[in-house]
Short mmCIF file of C-alpha atoms in Angstrom, two decimals:
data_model
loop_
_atom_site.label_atom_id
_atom_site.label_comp_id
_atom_site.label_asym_id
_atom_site.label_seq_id
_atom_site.Cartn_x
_atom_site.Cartn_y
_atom_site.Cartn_z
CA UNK A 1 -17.78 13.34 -8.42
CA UNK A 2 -15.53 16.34 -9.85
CA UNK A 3 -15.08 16.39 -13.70
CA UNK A 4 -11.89 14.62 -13.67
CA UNK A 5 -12.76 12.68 -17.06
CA UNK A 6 -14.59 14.49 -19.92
CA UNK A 7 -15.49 13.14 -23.64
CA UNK A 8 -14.20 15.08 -26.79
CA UNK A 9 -18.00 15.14 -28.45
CA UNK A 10 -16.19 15.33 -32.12
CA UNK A 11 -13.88 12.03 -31.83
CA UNK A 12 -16.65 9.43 -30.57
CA UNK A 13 -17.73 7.21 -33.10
CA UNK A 14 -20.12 5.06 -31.69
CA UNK A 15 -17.50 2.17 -31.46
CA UNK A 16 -19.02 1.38 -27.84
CA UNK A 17 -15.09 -0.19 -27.00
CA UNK A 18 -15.39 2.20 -24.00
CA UNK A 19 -18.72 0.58 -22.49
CA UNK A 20 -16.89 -2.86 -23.44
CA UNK A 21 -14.08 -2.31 -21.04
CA UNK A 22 -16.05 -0.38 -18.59
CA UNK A 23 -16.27 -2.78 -15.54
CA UNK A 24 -19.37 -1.03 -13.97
CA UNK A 25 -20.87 -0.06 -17.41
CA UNK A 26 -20.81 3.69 -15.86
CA UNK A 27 -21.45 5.27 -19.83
CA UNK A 28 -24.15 6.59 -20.91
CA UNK A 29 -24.72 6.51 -25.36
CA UNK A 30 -27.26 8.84 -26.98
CA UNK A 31 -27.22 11.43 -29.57
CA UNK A 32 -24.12 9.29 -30.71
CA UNK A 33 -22.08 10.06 -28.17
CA UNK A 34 -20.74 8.03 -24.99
CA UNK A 35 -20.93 10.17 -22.04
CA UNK A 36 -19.77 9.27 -18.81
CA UNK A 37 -22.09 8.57 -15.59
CA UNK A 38 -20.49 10.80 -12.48
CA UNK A 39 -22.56 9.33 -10.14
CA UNK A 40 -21.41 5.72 -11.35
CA UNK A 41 -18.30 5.92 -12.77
CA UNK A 42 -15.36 4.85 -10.24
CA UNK A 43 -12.86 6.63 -12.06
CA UNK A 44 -10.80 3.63 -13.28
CA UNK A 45 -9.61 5.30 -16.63
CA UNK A 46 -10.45 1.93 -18.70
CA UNK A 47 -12.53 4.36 -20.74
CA UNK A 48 -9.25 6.90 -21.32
CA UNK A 49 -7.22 4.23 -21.89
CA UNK A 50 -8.73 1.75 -24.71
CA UNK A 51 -10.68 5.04 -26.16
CA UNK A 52 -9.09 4.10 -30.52
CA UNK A 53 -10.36 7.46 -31.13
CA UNK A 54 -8.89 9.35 -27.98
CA UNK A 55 -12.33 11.03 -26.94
CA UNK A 56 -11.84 10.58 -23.42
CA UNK A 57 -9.67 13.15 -21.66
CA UNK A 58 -8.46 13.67 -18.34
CA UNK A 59 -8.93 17.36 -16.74
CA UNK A 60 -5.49 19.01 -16.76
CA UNK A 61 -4.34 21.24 -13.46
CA UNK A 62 -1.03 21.97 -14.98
CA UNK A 63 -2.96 26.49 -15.23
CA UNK A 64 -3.74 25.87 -11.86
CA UNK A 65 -0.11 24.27 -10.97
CA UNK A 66 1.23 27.69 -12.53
CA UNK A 67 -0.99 29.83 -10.54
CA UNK A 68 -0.23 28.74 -7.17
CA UNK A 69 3.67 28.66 -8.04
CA UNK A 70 3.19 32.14 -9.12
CA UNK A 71 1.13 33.52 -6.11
CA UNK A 72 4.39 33.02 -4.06
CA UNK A 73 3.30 30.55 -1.73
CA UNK A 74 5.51 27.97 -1.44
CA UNK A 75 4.64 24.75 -3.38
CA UNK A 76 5.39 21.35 -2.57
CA UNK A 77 5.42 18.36 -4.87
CA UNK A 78 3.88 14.34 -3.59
CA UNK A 79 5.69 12.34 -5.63
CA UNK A 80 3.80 9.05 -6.03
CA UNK A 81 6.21 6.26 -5.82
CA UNK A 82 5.78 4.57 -9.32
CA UNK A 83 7.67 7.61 -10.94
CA UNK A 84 10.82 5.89 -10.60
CA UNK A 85 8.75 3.36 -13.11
CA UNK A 86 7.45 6.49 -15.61
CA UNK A 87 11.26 7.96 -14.90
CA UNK A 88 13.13 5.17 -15.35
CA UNK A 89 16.99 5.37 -14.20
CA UNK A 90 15.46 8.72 -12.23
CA UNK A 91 15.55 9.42 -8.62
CA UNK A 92 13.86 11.65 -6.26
CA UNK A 93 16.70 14.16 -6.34
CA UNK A 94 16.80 14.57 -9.62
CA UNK A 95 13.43 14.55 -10.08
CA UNK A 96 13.18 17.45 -7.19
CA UNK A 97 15.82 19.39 -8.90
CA UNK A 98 13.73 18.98 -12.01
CA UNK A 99 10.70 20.37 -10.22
CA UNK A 100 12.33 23.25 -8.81
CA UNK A 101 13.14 24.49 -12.39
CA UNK A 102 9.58 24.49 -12.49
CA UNK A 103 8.63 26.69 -9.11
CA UNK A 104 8.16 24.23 -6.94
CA UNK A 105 9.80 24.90 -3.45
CA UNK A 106 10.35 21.27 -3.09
CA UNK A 107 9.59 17.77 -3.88
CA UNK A 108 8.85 14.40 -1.87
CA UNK A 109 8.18 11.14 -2.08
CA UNK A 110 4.35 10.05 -1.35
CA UNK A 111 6.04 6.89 0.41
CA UNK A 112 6.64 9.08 3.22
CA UNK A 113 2.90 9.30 3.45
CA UNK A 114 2.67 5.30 2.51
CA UNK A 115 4.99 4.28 5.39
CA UNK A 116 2.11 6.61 8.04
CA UNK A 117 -1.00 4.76 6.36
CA UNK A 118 1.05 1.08 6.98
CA UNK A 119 1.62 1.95 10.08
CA UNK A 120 -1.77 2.42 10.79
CA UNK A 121 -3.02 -0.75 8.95
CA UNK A 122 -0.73 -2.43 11.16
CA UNK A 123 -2.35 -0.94 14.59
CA UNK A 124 -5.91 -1.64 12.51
CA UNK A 125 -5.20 -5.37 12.55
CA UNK A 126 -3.49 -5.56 16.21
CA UNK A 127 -5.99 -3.12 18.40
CA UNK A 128 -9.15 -3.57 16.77
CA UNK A 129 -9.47 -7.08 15.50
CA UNK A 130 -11.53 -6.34 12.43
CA UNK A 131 -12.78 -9.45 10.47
CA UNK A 132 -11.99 -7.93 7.45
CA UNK A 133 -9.91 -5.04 6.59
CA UNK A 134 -9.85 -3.64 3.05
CA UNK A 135 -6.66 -0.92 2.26
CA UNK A 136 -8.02 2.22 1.53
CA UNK A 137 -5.03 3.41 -0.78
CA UNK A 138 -6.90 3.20 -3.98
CA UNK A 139 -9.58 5.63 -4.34
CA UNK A 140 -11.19 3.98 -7.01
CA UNK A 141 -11.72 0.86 -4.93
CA UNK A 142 -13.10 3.02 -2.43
CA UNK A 143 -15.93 4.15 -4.83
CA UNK A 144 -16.11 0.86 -5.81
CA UNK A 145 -17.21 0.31 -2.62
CA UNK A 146 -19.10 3.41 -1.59
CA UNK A 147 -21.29 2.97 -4.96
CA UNK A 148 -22.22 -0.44 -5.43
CA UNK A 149 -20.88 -2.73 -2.47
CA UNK A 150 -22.02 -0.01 0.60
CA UNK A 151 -22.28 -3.09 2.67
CA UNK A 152 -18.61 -3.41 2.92
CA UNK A 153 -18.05 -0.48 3.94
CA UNK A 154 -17.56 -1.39 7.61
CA UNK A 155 -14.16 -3.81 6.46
CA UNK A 156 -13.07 -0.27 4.20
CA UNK A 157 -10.24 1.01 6.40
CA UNK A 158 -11.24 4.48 7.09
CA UNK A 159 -7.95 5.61 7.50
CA UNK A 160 -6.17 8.44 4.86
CA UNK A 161 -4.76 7.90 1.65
CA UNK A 162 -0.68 7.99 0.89
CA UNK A 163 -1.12 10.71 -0.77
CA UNK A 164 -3.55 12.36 1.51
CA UNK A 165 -1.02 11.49 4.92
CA UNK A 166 1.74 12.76 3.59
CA UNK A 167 0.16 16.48 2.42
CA UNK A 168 -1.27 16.34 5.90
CA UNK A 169 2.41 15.69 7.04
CA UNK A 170 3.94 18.14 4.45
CA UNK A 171 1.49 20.89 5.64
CA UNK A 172 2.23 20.07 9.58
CA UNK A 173 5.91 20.72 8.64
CA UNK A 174 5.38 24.00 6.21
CA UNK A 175 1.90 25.26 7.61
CA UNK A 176 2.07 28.00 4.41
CA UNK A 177 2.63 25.24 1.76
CA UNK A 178 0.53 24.40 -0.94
CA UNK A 179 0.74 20.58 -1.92
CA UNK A 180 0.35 18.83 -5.64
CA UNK A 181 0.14 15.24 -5.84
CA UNK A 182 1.66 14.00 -9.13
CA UNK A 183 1.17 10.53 -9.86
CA UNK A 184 -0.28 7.78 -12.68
CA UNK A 185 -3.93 7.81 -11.39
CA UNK A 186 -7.19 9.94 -12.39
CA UNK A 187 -8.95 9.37 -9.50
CA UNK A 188 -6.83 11.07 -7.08
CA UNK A 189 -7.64 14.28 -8.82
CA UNK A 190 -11.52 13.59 -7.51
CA UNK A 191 -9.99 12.42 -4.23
CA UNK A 192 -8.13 15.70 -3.97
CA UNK A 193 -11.13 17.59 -4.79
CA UNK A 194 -13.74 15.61 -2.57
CA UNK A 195 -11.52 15.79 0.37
CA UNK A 196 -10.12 19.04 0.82
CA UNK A 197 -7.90 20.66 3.35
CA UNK A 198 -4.82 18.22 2.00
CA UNK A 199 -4.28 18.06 -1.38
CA UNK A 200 -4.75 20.91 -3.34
CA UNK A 201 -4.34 20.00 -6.94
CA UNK A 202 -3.53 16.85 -9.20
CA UNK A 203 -1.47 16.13 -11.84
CA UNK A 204 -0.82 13.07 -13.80
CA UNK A 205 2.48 12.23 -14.82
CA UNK A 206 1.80 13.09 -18.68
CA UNK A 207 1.00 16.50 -17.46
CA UNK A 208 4.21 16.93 -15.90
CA UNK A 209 5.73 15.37 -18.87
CA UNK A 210 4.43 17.72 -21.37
CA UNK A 211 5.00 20.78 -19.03
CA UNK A 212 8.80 19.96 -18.80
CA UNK A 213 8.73 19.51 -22.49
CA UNK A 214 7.24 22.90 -22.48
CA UNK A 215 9.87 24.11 -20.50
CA UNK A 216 12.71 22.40 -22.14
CA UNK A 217 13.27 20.56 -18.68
CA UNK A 218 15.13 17.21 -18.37
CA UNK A 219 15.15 15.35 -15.20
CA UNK A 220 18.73 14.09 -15.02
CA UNK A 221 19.50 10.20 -14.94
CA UNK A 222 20.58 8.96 -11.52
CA UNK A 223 19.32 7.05 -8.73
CA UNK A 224 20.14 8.11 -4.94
CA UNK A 225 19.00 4.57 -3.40
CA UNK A 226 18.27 4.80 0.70
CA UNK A 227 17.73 1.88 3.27
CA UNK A 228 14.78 3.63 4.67
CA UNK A 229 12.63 3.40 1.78
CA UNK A 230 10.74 0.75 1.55
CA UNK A 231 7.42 2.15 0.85
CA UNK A 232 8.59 2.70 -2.70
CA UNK A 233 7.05 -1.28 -3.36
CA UNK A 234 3.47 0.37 -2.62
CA UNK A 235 2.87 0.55 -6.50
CA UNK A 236 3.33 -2.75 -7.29
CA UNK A 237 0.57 -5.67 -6.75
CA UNK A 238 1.22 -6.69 -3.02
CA UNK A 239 3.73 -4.06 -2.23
CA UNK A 240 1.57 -3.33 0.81
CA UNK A 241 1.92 -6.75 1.87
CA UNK A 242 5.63 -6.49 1.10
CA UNK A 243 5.88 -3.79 3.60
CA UNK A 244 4.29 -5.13 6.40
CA UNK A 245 6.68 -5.93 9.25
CA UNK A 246 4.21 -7.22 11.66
CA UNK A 247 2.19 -10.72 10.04
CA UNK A 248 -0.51 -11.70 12.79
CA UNK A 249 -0.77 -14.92 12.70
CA UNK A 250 -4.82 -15.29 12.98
CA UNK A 251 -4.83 -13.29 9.55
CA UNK A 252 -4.59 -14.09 6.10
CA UNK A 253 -2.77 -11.72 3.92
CA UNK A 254 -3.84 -11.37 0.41
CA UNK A 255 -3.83 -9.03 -2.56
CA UNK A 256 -6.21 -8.40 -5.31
CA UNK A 257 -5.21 -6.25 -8.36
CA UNK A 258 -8.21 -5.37 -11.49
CA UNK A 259 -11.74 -4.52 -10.96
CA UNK A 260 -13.14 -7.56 -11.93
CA UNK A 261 -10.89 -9.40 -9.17
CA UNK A 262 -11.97 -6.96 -6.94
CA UNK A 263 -15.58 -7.14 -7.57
CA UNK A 264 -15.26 -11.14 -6.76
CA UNK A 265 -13.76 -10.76 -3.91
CA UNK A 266 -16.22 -8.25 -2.50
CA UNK A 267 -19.23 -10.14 -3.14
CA UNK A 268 -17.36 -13.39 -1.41
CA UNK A 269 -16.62 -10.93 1.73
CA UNK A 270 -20.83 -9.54 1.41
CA UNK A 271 -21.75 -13.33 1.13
CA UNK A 272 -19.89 -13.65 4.74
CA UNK A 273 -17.11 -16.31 3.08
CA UNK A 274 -14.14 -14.34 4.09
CA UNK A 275 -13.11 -13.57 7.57
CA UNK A 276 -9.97 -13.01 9.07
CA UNK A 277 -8.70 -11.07 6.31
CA UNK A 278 -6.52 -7.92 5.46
CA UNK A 279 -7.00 -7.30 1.36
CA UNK A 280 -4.92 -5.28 -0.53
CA UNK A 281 -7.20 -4.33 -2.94
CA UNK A 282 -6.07 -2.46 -6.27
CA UNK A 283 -8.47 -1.09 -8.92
CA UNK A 284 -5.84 -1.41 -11.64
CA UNK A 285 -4.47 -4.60 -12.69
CA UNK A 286 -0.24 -4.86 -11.33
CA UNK A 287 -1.39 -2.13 -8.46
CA UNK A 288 -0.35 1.90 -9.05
CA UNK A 289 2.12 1.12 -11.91
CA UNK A 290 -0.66 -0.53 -14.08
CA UNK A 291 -2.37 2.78 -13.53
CA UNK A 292 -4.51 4.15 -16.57
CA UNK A 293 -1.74 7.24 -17.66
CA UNK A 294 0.97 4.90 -17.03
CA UNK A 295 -0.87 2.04 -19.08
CA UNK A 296 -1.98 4.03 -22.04
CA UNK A 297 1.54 6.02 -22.29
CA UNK A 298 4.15 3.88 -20.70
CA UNK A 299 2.97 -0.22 -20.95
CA UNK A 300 5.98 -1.96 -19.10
CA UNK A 301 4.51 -4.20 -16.50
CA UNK A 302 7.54 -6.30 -15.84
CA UNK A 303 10.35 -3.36 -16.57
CA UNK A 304 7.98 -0.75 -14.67
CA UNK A 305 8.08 -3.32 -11.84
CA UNK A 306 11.74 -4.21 -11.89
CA UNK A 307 12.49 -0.10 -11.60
CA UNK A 308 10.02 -0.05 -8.28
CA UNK A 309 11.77 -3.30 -7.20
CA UNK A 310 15.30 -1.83 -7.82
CA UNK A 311 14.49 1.21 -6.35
CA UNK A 312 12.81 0.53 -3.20
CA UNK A 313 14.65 0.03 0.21
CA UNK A 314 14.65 -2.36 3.01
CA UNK A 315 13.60 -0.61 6.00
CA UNK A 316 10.80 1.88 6.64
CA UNK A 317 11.14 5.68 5.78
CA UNK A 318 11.71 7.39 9.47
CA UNK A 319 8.03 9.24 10.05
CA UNK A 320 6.34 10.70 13.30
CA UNK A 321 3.36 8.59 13.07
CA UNK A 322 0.12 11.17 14.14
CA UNK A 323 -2.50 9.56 16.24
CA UNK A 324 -5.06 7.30 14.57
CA UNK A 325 -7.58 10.05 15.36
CA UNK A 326 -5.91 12.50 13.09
CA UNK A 327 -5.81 10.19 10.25
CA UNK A 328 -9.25 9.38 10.46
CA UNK A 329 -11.43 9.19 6.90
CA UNK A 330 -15.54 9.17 6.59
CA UNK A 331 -16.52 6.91 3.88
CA UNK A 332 -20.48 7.10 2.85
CA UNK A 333 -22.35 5.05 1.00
CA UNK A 334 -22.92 7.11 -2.68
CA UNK A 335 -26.43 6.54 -4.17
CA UNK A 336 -26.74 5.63 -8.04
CA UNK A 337 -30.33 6.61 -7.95
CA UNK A 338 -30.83 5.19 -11.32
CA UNK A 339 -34.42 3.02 -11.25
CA UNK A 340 -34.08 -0.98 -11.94
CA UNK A 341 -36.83 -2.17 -14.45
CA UNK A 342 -39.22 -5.05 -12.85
CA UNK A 343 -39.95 -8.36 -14.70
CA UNK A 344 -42.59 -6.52 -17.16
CA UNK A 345 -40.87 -3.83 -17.79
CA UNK A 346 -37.94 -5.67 -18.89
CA UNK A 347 -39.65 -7.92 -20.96
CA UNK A 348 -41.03 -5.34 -22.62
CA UNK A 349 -37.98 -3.62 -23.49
CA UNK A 350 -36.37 -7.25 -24.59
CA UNK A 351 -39.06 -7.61 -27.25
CA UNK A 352 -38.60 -4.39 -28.43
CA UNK A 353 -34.97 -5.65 -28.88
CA UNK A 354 -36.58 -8.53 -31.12
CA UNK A 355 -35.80 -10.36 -27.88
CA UNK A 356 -39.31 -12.40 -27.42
CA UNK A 357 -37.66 -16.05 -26.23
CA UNK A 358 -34.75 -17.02 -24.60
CA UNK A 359 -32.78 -18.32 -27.60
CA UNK A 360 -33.06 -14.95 -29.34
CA UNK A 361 -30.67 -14.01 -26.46
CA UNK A 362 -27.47 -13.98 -28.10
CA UNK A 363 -25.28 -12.14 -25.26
CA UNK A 364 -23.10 -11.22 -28.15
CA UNK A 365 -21.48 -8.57 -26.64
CA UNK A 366 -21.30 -6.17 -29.65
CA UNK A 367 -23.15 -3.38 -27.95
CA UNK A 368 -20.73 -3.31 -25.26
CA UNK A 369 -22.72 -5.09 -22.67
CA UNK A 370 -22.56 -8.87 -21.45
CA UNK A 371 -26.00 -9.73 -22.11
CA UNK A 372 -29.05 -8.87 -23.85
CA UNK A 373 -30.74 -8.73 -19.88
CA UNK A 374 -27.72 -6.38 -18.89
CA UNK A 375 -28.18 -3.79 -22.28
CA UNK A 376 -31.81 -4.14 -21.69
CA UNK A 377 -31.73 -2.68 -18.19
CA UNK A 378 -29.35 0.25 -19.47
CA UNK A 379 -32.33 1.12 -22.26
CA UNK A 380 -34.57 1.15 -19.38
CA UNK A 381 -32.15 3.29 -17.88
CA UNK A 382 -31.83 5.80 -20.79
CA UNK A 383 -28.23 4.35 -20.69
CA UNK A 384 -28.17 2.55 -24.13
CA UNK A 385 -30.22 2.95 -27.08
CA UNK A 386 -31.86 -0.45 -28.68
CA UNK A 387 -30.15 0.60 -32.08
CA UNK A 388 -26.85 -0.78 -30.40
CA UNK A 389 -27.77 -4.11 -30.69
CA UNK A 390 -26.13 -5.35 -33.99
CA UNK A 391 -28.12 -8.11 -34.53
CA UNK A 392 -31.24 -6.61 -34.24
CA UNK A 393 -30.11 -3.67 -37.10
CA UNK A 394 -28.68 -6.52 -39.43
CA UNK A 395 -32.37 -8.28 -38.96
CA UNK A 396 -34.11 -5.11 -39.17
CA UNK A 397 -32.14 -4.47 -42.16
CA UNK A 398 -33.04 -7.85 -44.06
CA UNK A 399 -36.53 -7.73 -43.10
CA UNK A 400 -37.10 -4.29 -44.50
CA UNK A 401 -34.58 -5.43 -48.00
CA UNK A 402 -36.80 -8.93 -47.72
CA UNK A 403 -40.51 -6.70 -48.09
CA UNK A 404 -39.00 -4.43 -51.25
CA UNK A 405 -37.77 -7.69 -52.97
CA UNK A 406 -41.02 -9.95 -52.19
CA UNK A 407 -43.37 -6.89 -52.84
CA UNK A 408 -42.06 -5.69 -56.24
CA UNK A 409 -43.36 -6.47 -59.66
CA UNK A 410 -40.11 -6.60 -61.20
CA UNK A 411 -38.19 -9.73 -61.42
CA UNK A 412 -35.31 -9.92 -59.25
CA UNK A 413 -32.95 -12.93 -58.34
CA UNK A 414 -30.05 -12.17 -56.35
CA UNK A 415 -26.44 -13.94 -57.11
CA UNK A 416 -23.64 -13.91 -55.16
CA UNK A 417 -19.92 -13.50 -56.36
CA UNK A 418 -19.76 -16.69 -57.96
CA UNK A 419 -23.45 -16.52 -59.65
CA UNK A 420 -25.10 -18.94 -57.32
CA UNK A 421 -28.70 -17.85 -56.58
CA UNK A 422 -29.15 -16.66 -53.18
CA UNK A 423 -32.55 -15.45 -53.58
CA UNK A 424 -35.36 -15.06 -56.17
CA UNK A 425 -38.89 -12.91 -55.21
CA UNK A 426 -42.01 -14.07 -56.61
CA UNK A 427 -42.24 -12.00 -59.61
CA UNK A 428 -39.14 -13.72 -61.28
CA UNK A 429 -40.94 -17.15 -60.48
CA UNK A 430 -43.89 -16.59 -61.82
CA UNK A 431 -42.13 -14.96 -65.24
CA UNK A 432 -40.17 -17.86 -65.12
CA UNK A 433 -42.27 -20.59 -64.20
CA UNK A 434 -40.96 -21.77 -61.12
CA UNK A 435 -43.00 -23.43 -58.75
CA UNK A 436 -40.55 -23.36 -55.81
CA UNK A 437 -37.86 -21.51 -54.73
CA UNK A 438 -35.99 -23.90 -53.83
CA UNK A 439 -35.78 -25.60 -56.76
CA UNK A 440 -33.27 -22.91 -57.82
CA UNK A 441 -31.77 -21.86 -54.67
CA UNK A 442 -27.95 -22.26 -54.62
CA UNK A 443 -27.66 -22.53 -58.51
#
């Protein structure tokens, strides 16, 4: 996995939010600092996104933008479709005349791309009768997939992404083009990178923000709304679906949005208890527009959808659909490699924990991990540390404060704000005379 996300070492503080809201738990904490997993991590950006402390940052291409505007070639923008959601009241010729300003030779709409990857969906479901066939639109989903759910892999469509069909397509056109994808989404800038020969560079839409800033660029307001556009709903949950002109009727259409929706669904379909099925399966929760720039920078689910809705045409963009050869993907199983602790072994790290029966289990959730099993495998791991555990430092702390009060030969009673006695060691008893503690315990 390229290093798409990275961690600002100086602004973590150990608040473990980011392993709360991380649905594979793909963070590693030591040395007080939350590092990110490559080989686990799915690229959702739940980690950039709820980060208080803003230690999580995504890899900017905007130098790299620059450089291939200046080396002459011509440069196109892939304009993912939810930037009439980021741009709101903007359309994709103002947005291209707004992106020449910058260098770029042109500008296009990813739905271009959308409408060829539909298309082939479509021809999926009617020539090969797959059981189950899972959209391959969202890279995260498809290392998702690749990483912990391999046996799925075989209902993944292996077909190209929007984004990678339609730099395929702009390249066909303008064989001496260079292509940038600008959209909400981290994970295309690893897609980009792990699949090359289509994309060749990433930004997010708070890059190209910031760079027009830079420039004193302001897209103008304006929409230029066409019939054949239709593929602009692809950002929105079930926009797919929305787009599909041909229904077969032995198929059930569905959509799943969130990784925790998608993570049900894909152990039903590895249990066997889905068949007959095209999924369109989102990693982030309302589909592209919910995406993890978009939701930390621009939070508008229903306005953000409204814009898409209002936007978007009726009919299909006009496309010279390539063979289904051409738009062919491989999608591998990726190993974690990380070892999984057997009965002992976890035992032993649980009573380490102060874990030693099943009630001291609380599953509290303050270290950032469901249950005391689940934070004891990541110790095993080298993932977590056992200091994470709250409730095990507030006990460690009492015991240790319990042996300096019970072992010292001064007196000492301990009152709380209103003077009650909360606790009293033995040397105040026997100076005073009392037999049991109790006796003056909440006096």
């Amino acid at each position: 996995m390229s290093d798409c996300l990275r961690l600002k070492k100086s602004n973590c503080k150990n608040c473990y939010k980011c392993i709360r809201h991380c649905p594979v738990k793909a963070i590693r904490f030591s040395g007080n600092q939350a590092n990110i997993i490559g080989n686990e991590c799915i690229l959702c950006g739940q980690c950039f996104v709820v980060c208080p402390q803003n230690a999580k940052e995504i890899t900017s291409e905007t130098e790299k933008v620059r450089v291939m505007i200046q080396s002459g070639a011509p440069v196109i923008a892939s304009l993912a479709p939810s930037f009439a959601a980021n741009y709101d009241g903007v359309g994709i010729d103002n947005m291209r005349a707004a992106l020449k300003k910058l260098g770029f030779a042109d500008a296009e709409e990813t739905a271009v791309g959308a409408t060829i990857v539909k298309n082939e969906y479509q021809r999926m479901l009617r020539e090969e009768h797959r059981d189950v066939l899972i959209s391959s639109c969202c890279h995260s989903v498809n290392l998702l997939i690749q990483k912990y759910f391999p046996q799925a892999l075989p209902c993944l469509a292996d077909t190209l992404s929007p984004m990678q069909a339609h730099c395929r397509d702009i390249k066909a056109r303008h064989p001496d083009a260079e292509t940038v994808f600008i959209g909400p989404c981290v994970a295309k800038k690893d897609e980009a990178d792990y699949y090359g020969g289509y994309t060749d560079a990433v930004l997010t839409f708070e890059e190209l923000t910031e760079w027009m800033r830079a420039e004193n660029v302001v897209p103008e307001k304006g929409t230029d709304n066409s019939i054949n556009s239709r593929e602009r709903l692809f950002p929105t949950s079930g926009g797919i679906l929305d787009t599909m002109n041909e229904r077969l009727p032995e198929y059930t259409y569905i959509e799943v949005d969130g990784v925790a929706n998608c993570i049900d669904a894909l152990h039903d379909i590895t249990d066997g208890k889905v068949h007959r099925c095209f999924i369109e399966m989102s990693a982030c929760e309302g589909s592209c527009i919910g995406g993890p720039v978009m939701e930390k920078y621009h939070r508008s689910p229903i306005v953000n959808h409204t814009s898409i809705k209002r936007y978007a045409g009726k009919n299909d963009f006009i496309v010279t659909q390539p063979d289904a050869g051409a738009l062919k993907k491989v999608l591998e199983p990726i190993e974690k490699r990380l070892p999984m602790p057997t009965d002992d072994e976890l035992r032993d790290v649980l009573k380490q924990m102060g874990k030693t029966k099943p009630e001291d289990e609380l599953n509290c959730g303050s270290c950032g991990y469901n249950t005391c099993r689940e934070k004891a495998v990541a110790v095993f791991q080298g993932k977590a540390e056992i200091s994470m555990c709250l409730p095990y430092l507030k006990e460690k702390a009492e015991s240790f404060s319990d042996n300096i009060v019970n072992n010292s030969p001064n007196g000492i009673i301990v009152l709380n704000d209103k003077l009650e006695v909360q606790k009293i060691n033995p040397a105040a008893m026997k100076i005073m005379n009392i037999r049991l503690s109790s006796d003056v315990l909440g006096e």
